[in-house]
Amino acid sequence: AVVSTQSTGFHVFVKVVGGVSDVKDTQCGFKLFTRKAAAAVFKNMNVERWAFDVEIFVIANILGIKACEVAVNWQEIDGSKLVPIYSWLEMAKDLAMIRARYLIGAWSVNVKEE
């Protein structure tokens, strides 16, 4: 119940702070892209930590690339590398930085095809 509550809180934070509202769960599951979409998104990436998933969807939204969620059977495996409070604080900081850097223009998305 605690993990579920924390997860829900994080998803709300992703929507409000990260600006990603069209994806229910940015952290879980597989991300599949066409070759063209992958090239466009990944060449613009800046985040290399836990919140990189959120930046993927921020960039995709800017580029007009639609996301589609597909359910998968998931088996939770012991040994997560997340440290409960520290990891959540780091992810919250990363989300705030993603949002701020795109809003102030410190980071931008190259929309030209190569």
N, CA and C of each residue as an Amber inpcrd file, in Angstrom:
protein
   342
   0.8230000  -1.1990000   0.0000000   0.0000000   0.0000000   0.0000000
   0.8610000   1.2540000   0.0000000   1.9740000   1.2290000   0.7430000
   2.8620000   2.3870000   0.8050000   3.4900000   2.6490000  -0.5620000
   3.9690000   1.5790000  -1.2070000   4.5880000   1.7330000  -2.5200000
   3.5660000   2.2440000  -3.5270000   2.3410000   1.7340000  -3.4700000
   1.2900000   2.1710000  -4.3780000   0.9850000   3.6610000  -4.1790000
   0.9160000   4.1010000  -2.9390000   0.6510000   5.5040000  -2.6340000
   1.7880000   6.3820000  -3.1330000   3.0250000   5.9320000  -2.9110000
   4.1820000   6.6930000  -3.3600000   4.2240000   6.7550000  -4.8800000
   3.8940000   5.6560000  -5.5200000   3.8850000   5.5980000  -6.9740000
   2.8490000   6.5650000  -7.5370000   1.6660000   6.5720000  -6.9480000
   0.6090000   7.4830000  -7.3820000   1.0540000   8.9230000  -7.2050000
   1.6890000   9.2190000  -6.0780000   2.1970000  10.5700000  -5.8320000
   3.2180000  10.9880000  -6.8680000   4.0960000  10.0630000  -7.2350000
   5.1100000  10.3700000  -8.2420000   4.4560000  10.6440000  -9.5910000
   3.4460000   9.8480000  -9.9520000   2.7710000  10.0420000 -11.2360000
   2.0830000  11.4040000 -11.2980000   1.5000000  11.8330000 -10.1940000
   0.8840000  13.1620000 -10.1380000   1.9670000  14.2270000 -10.3130000
   3.0990000  14.0330000  -9.6430000   4.2170000  14.9680000  -9.7510000
   4.7260000  15.0430000 -11.1920000   4.8160000  13.9090000 -11.8690000
   5.2520000  13.8730000 -13.2740000   4.2960000  14.6960000 -14.1330000
   3.0000000  14.5660000 -13.8840000   2.0210000  15.3210000 -14.6630000
   2.1150000  16.8160000 -14.3910000   2.1980000  17.1820000 -13.1080000
   2.1760000  18.5930000 -12.7340000   3.5100000  19.2730000 -13.0280000
   4.6000000  18.6930000 -12.5740000   5.9100000  19.3250000 -12.7160000
   6.5650000  18.9600000 -14.0440000   6.5060000  17.6860000 -14.4050000
   7.1500000  17.2490000 -15.6360000   6.3960000  17.6330000 -16.8900000
   5.1080000  17.8910000 -16.7620000   4.3100000  18.2840000 -17.9060000
   3.9190000  17.1350000 -18.8230000   4.0390000  15.9080000 -18.3210000
   3.6960000  14.7300000 -19.1270000   2.3500000  14.2130000 -18.6310000
   1.3070000  14.4700000 -19.4120000  -0.0250000  14.0710000 -18.9620000
  -0.6500000  12.9730000 -19.8070000  -0.0200000  12.6390000 -20.9330000
  -0.6300000  11.6560000 -21.8280000  -0.1370000  10.2380000 -21.5870000
   0.7170000  10.0310000 -20.5850000   1.2400000   8.7110000 -20.2630000
   0.9650000   8.4420000 -18.7900000   0.3560000   7.2970000 -18.4980000
   0.0110000   6.9790000 -17.1070000   1.2240000   6.6230000 -16.2710000
   2.1700000   5.8830000 -16.8400000   3.3240000   5.4260000 -16.0750000
   4.5860000   5.5780000 -16.9210000   5.3490000   6.6300000 -16.6410000
   6.5500000   6.9050000 -17.4300000   7.7170000   6.0010000 -17.0540000
   7.7110000   5.4410000 -15.8660000   8.8700000   4.7140000 -15.3610000
   8.8250000   3.2140000 -15.6340000   7.6790000   2.6930000 -15.9200000
   7.5360000   1.2470000 -16.0330000   7.2350000   0.8480000 -17.4680000
   7.6980000  -0.2940000 -17.8360000   7.3440000  -0.8280000 -19.1390000
   8.4020000  -0.5590000 -20.1840000   8.0830000  -0.9310000 -21.3890000
   8.9890000  -0.8210000 -22.5110000   8.6740000   0.4360000 -23.2940000
   9.6880000   1.0240000 -23.8710000   9.4980000   2.1480000 -24.7590000
   9.9440000   1.6870000 -26.1420000   9.0100000   1.6280000 -27.0580000
   9.3160000   1.2090000 -28.4300000   9.1300000   2.4080000 -29.3490000
  10.0400000   2.5550000 -30.2960000  10.0150000   3.6870000 -31.1980000
  10.2440000   3.2130000 -32.6220000   9.7240000   3.9760000 -33.5630000
  10.1610000   3.7690000 -34.9350000  11.6060000   4.2750000 -35.0010000
  12.3330000   3.8780000 -36.0010000  13.7220000   4.3300000 -36.1560000
  13.7740000   5.8610000 -36.2260000  12.8490000   6.4400000 -36.9970000
  12.8150000   7.8980000 -37.1630000  12.5130000   8.6050000 -35.8380000
  11.5400000   8.0930000 -35.0990000  11.1870000   8.7030000 -33.8110000
  12.3300000   8.5630000 -32.8040000  12.9630000   7.3950000 -32.7560000
  14.0830000   7.1760000 -31.8270000  15.2170000   8.1490000 -32.1250000
  15.5490000   8.3160000 -33.3900000  16.6220000   9.2380000 -33.7550000
  16.2800000  10.6620000 -33.3350000  15.0410000  11.0680000 -33.5740000
  14.6240000  12.4290000 -33.2330000  14.6370000  12.6660000 -31.7270000
  14.1590000  11.7000000 -30.9640000  14.0890000  11.8620000 -29.5060000
  15.4640000  11.7550000 -28.8690000  16.1870000  10.6940000 -29.1520000
  17.4120000  10.4200000 -28.4080000  18.5520000  11.3730000 -28.7210000
  18.5580000  11.9880000 -29.8810000  19.6130000  12.9700000 -30.1580000
  19.4230000  14.2340000 -29.3190000  18.2460000  14.4190000 -28.7500000
  17.9420000  15.5980000 -27.9380000  18.0210000  15.3550000 -26.4300000
  18.3590000  14.1580000 -26.0270000  18.3610000  13.8110000 -24.5990000
  19.4770000  14.5260000 -23.8360000  19.1620000  14.9000000 -22.5970000
  20.1250000  15.5160000 -21.6960000  20.2670000  14.7340000 -20.3960000
  19.1870000  14.1390000 -19.9100000  19.1570000  13.4640000 -18.6160000
  19.7140000  12.0540000 -18.7410000  20.5970000  11.6880000 -17.8280000
  21.1960000  10.3550000 -17.8400000  20.8980000   9.5910000 -16.5620000
  19.9370000  10.0600000 -15.7790000  19.6300000   9.4040000 -14.5070000
  18.2130000   8.8430000 -14.5550000  17.6650000   8.5370000 -13.3830000
  16.3750000   7.8600000 -13.2770000  15.2510000   8.5530000 -14.0350000
  15.2500000   9.8450000 -14.0980000  14.1270000  10.5690000 -14.7180000
  14.2630000  10.7150000 -16.2330000  15.2080000   9.9920000 -16.8430000
  15.3720000  10.1040000 -18.2990000  14.0890000   9.7260000 -19.0280000
  13.3100000   8.8220000 -18.4500000  12.0430000   8.4060000 -19.0820000
  11.1130000   9.5970000 -19.2790000  11.0630000  10.4660000 -18.2730000
  10.1870000  11.6300000 -18.3680000  10.6560000  12.5490000 -19.4870000
  11.9690000  12.7490000 -19.5980000  12.4720000  13.6080000 -20.6660000
  12.1460000  13.0230000 -22.0420000  12.1690000  11.7070000 -22.1600000
  11.7820000  11.0780000 -23.4290000  10.3990000  11.5610000 -23.8520000
   9.4590000  11.5540000 -22.9050000   8.0880000  11.9450000 -23.2350000
   7.9450000  13.4490000 -23.4180000   8.7360000  14.2420000 -22.6950000
   8.7250000  15.6920000 -22.8940000   9.1750000  16.0080000 -24.3220000
  10.2840000  15.4130000 -24.7280000  10.8060000  15.6430000 -26.0890000
   9.8190000  15.1370000 -27.1330000   9.2820000  13.9450000 -26.9170000
   8.3000000  13.3930000 -27.8660000   7.1090000  14.3360000 -28.0100000
   6.6330000  14.8900000 -26.9000000   5.5120000  15.8330000 -26.9660000
   5.8780000  17.0650000 -27.7820000   7.0750000  17.6000000 -27.5510000
   7.5170000  18.7830000 -28.2930000   7.5730000  18.4820000 -29.7900000
   8.0230000  17.2830000 -30.1370000   8.1510000  16.8890000 -31.5440000
   6.8330000  16.4000000 -32.1510000   5.7870000  16.2890000 -31.3350000
   4.5040000  15.8120000 -31.8400000   4.4520000  14.3080000 -32.0380000
   5.3530000  13.5900000 -31.3770000   5.3640000  12.1270000 -31.4670000
   4.4130000  11.5800000 -30.4170000   3.4360000  10.8170000 -30.8490000
   2.4240000  10.2800000 -29.9430000   2.9230000   9.0290000 -29.2320000
   2.5140000   8.8840000 -27.9700000   2.8510000   7.6930000 -27.1870000
   1.6240000   6.8110000 -27.0720000   1.8510000   5.5340000 -27.0430000
   0.7840000   4.5570000 -26.8670000   1.2340000   3.5740000 -25.7960000
   0.4190000   3.3810000 -24.7820000   0.7750000   2.4440000 -23.7260000
   0.1670000   1.0750000 -24.0110000   0.9860000   0.0600000 -23.8480000
   0.5510000  -1.3140000 -24.0490000   0.8800000  -2.0950000 -22.7820000
  -0.0990000  -2.7760000 -22.2330000   0.1120000  -3.5350000 -21.0020000
   1.0220000  -4.7370000 -21.2570000   1.8970000  -4.9890000 -20.3060000
   2.7590000  -6.1720000 -20.3540000   2.6650000  -6.8790000 -19.0130000
   2.8690000  -8.1880000 -19.0080000   2.9410000  -8.9160000 -17.7520000
   4.2890000  -8.6130000 -17.1220000   4.2630000  -8.2120000 -15.8640000
   5.4700000  -7.7640000 -15.1970000   5.7130000  -8.5810000 -13.9400000
   6.9160000  -9.0630000 -13.7860000   7.3120000  -9.8110000 -12.5920000
   8.2960000  -8.9460000 -11.8200000   7.9110000  -8.5250000 -10.6270000
   8.8040000  -7.7070000  -9.8020000   9.9480000  -8.5670000  -9.2990000
  11.1640000  -8.0650000  -9.4250000  12.3500000  -8.8100000  -9.0030000
  13.0110000  -8.0680000  -7.8500000  13.3200000  -8.7740000  -6.7850000
  14.0070000  -8.1690000  -5.6520000  15.3470000  -7.6100000  -6.0930000
  15.8000000  -6.5980000  -5.3760000  17.1170000  -6.0490000  -5.6590000
  17.0760000  -4.7180000  -6.3890000  15.9970000  -3.9600000  -6.2310000
  15.9050000  -2.6520000  -6.8740000  17.0620000  -1.7620000  -6.4380000
  17.5200000  -0.9320000  -7.3450000  18.5930000  -0.0120000  -7.0450000
  18.0680000   1.3140000  -6.4840000  16.7620000   1.4320000  -6.3800000
  16.1880000   2.6460000  -5.8090000  16.3600000   2.6380000  -4.2930000
  16.8250000   3.7450000  -3.7580000  16.9030000   3.9310000  -2.3140000
  15.7090000   4.8140000  -1.9710000  14.7080000   4.2670000  -1.2690000
  13.4070000   4.9320000  -1.1570000  13.3950000   6.4520000  -1.0750000
  13.7450000   7.0710000  -0.0190000  13.5790000   8.5220000   0.1020000
  14.5820000   9.2700000  -0.7660000  15.8300000   8.8680000  -0.7480000
  16.8670000   9.5450000  -1.5300000  16.5310000   9.5190000  -3.0280000
  16.1590000   8.3640000  -3.5430000  15.8510000   8.2460000  -4.9740000
  14.6600000   9.0950000  -5.3590000  13.6460000   9.1430000  -4.5120000
  12.4650000   9.9560000  -4.8250000  12.8260000  11.4400000  -4.8560000
  13.6650000  11.8650000  -3.9150000  14.0880000  13.2670000  -3.9020000
  14.9200000  13.5970000  -5.1420000  15.7980000  12.6900000  -5.5210000
  16.6060000  12.8870000  -6.7270000  15.7250000  12.9740000  -7.9680000
  14.7250000  12.1130000  -8.0570000  13.8310000  12.1270000  -9.2140000
  12.9980000  13.4070000  -9.2320000  12.5490000  13.8400000  -8.0710000
  11.7740000  15.0850000  -7.9920000  12.6360000  16.2570000  -8.4460000
  13.8910000  16.2870000  -8.0060000  14.8180000  17.3420000  -8.4270000
  15.0270000  17.2830000  -9.9380000  15.2370000  16.0850000 -10.4730000
  15.4340000  15.9290000 -11.9180000  14.2150000  16.4110000 -12.7020000
  13.0210000  16.0700000 -12.2270000  11.7950000  16.5100000 -12.9100000
  11.6980000  18.0250000 -12.9310000  11.9750000  18.6410000 -11.7870000
  11.9140000  20.1010000 -11.7040000  12.9480000  20.7240000 -12.6450000
  14.1340000  20.1400000 -12.7230000  15.1790000  20.6690000 -13.5960000
  14.8220000  20.4840000 -15.0720000  14.2340000  19.3390000 -15.4100000
  13.7970000  19.1260000 -16.7980000  12.8150000  20.2240000 -17.1940000
  11.8100000  20.4000000 -16.3760000  10.7680000  21.3990000 -16.6730000
  11.3640000  22.7980000 -16.7700000  12.1890000  23.1650000 -15.7850000
  12.7570000  24.5110000 -15.7530000  13.6740000  24.7600000 -16.9430000
  14.5270000  23.8100000 -17.2540000  15.5000000  24.0140000 -18.3370000
  14.8320000  24.1360000 -19.7010000  13.7450000  23.4050000 -19.9260000
  13.0270000  23.5680000 -21.1890000  12.2350000  24.8760000 -21.2020000
  11.6640000  25.2500000 -20.0570000  10.8770000  26.4950000 -20.0050000
  11.7380000  27.7320000 -20.2280000  12.9420000  27.7710000 -19.6410000
  13.7860000  28.9680000 -19.7760000  14.6660000  28.9330000 -21.0240000
  14.6280000  27.8230000 -21.7490000  15.4020000  27.7210000 -22.9810000
  16.8380000  27.2650000 -22.7980000  17.2030000  26.8130000 -21.5970000
  18.5500000  26.2830000 -21.3820000  18.7360000  25.0090000 -22.1970000
  17.6710000  24.2580000 -22.3470000  17.6630000  23.0800000 -23.2190000
  16.6220000  23.3240000 -24.2970000  16.9130000  22.8860000 -25.4930000
  15.9430000  23.0090000 -26.5670000  15.9390000  21.7160000 -27.3680000
  14.9220000  21.5720000 -28.1740000  14.7880000  20.3680000 -29.0030000
  15.0520000  20.7510000 -30.4450000  16.0010000  20.0650000 -31.0550000
  16.3000000  20.2530000 -32.4660000  15.2330000  19.5000000 -33.2540000
  14.4150000  20.2400000 -33.9670000  13.3100000  19.6180000 -34.6890000
  13.6480000  19.3180000 -36.1440000  14.8430000  19.7050000 -36.5880000
  15.2550000  19.4260000 -37.9670000  15.5990000  17.9550000 -38.1310000
  15.1500000  17.3990000 -39.2380000  15.5260000  16.0070000 -39.5530000
  16.8970000  16.0340000 -40.1940000  17.6740000  15.0140000 -39.8680000
  19.0170000  14.9230000 -40.4400000  19.0790000  13.8290000 -41.4620000
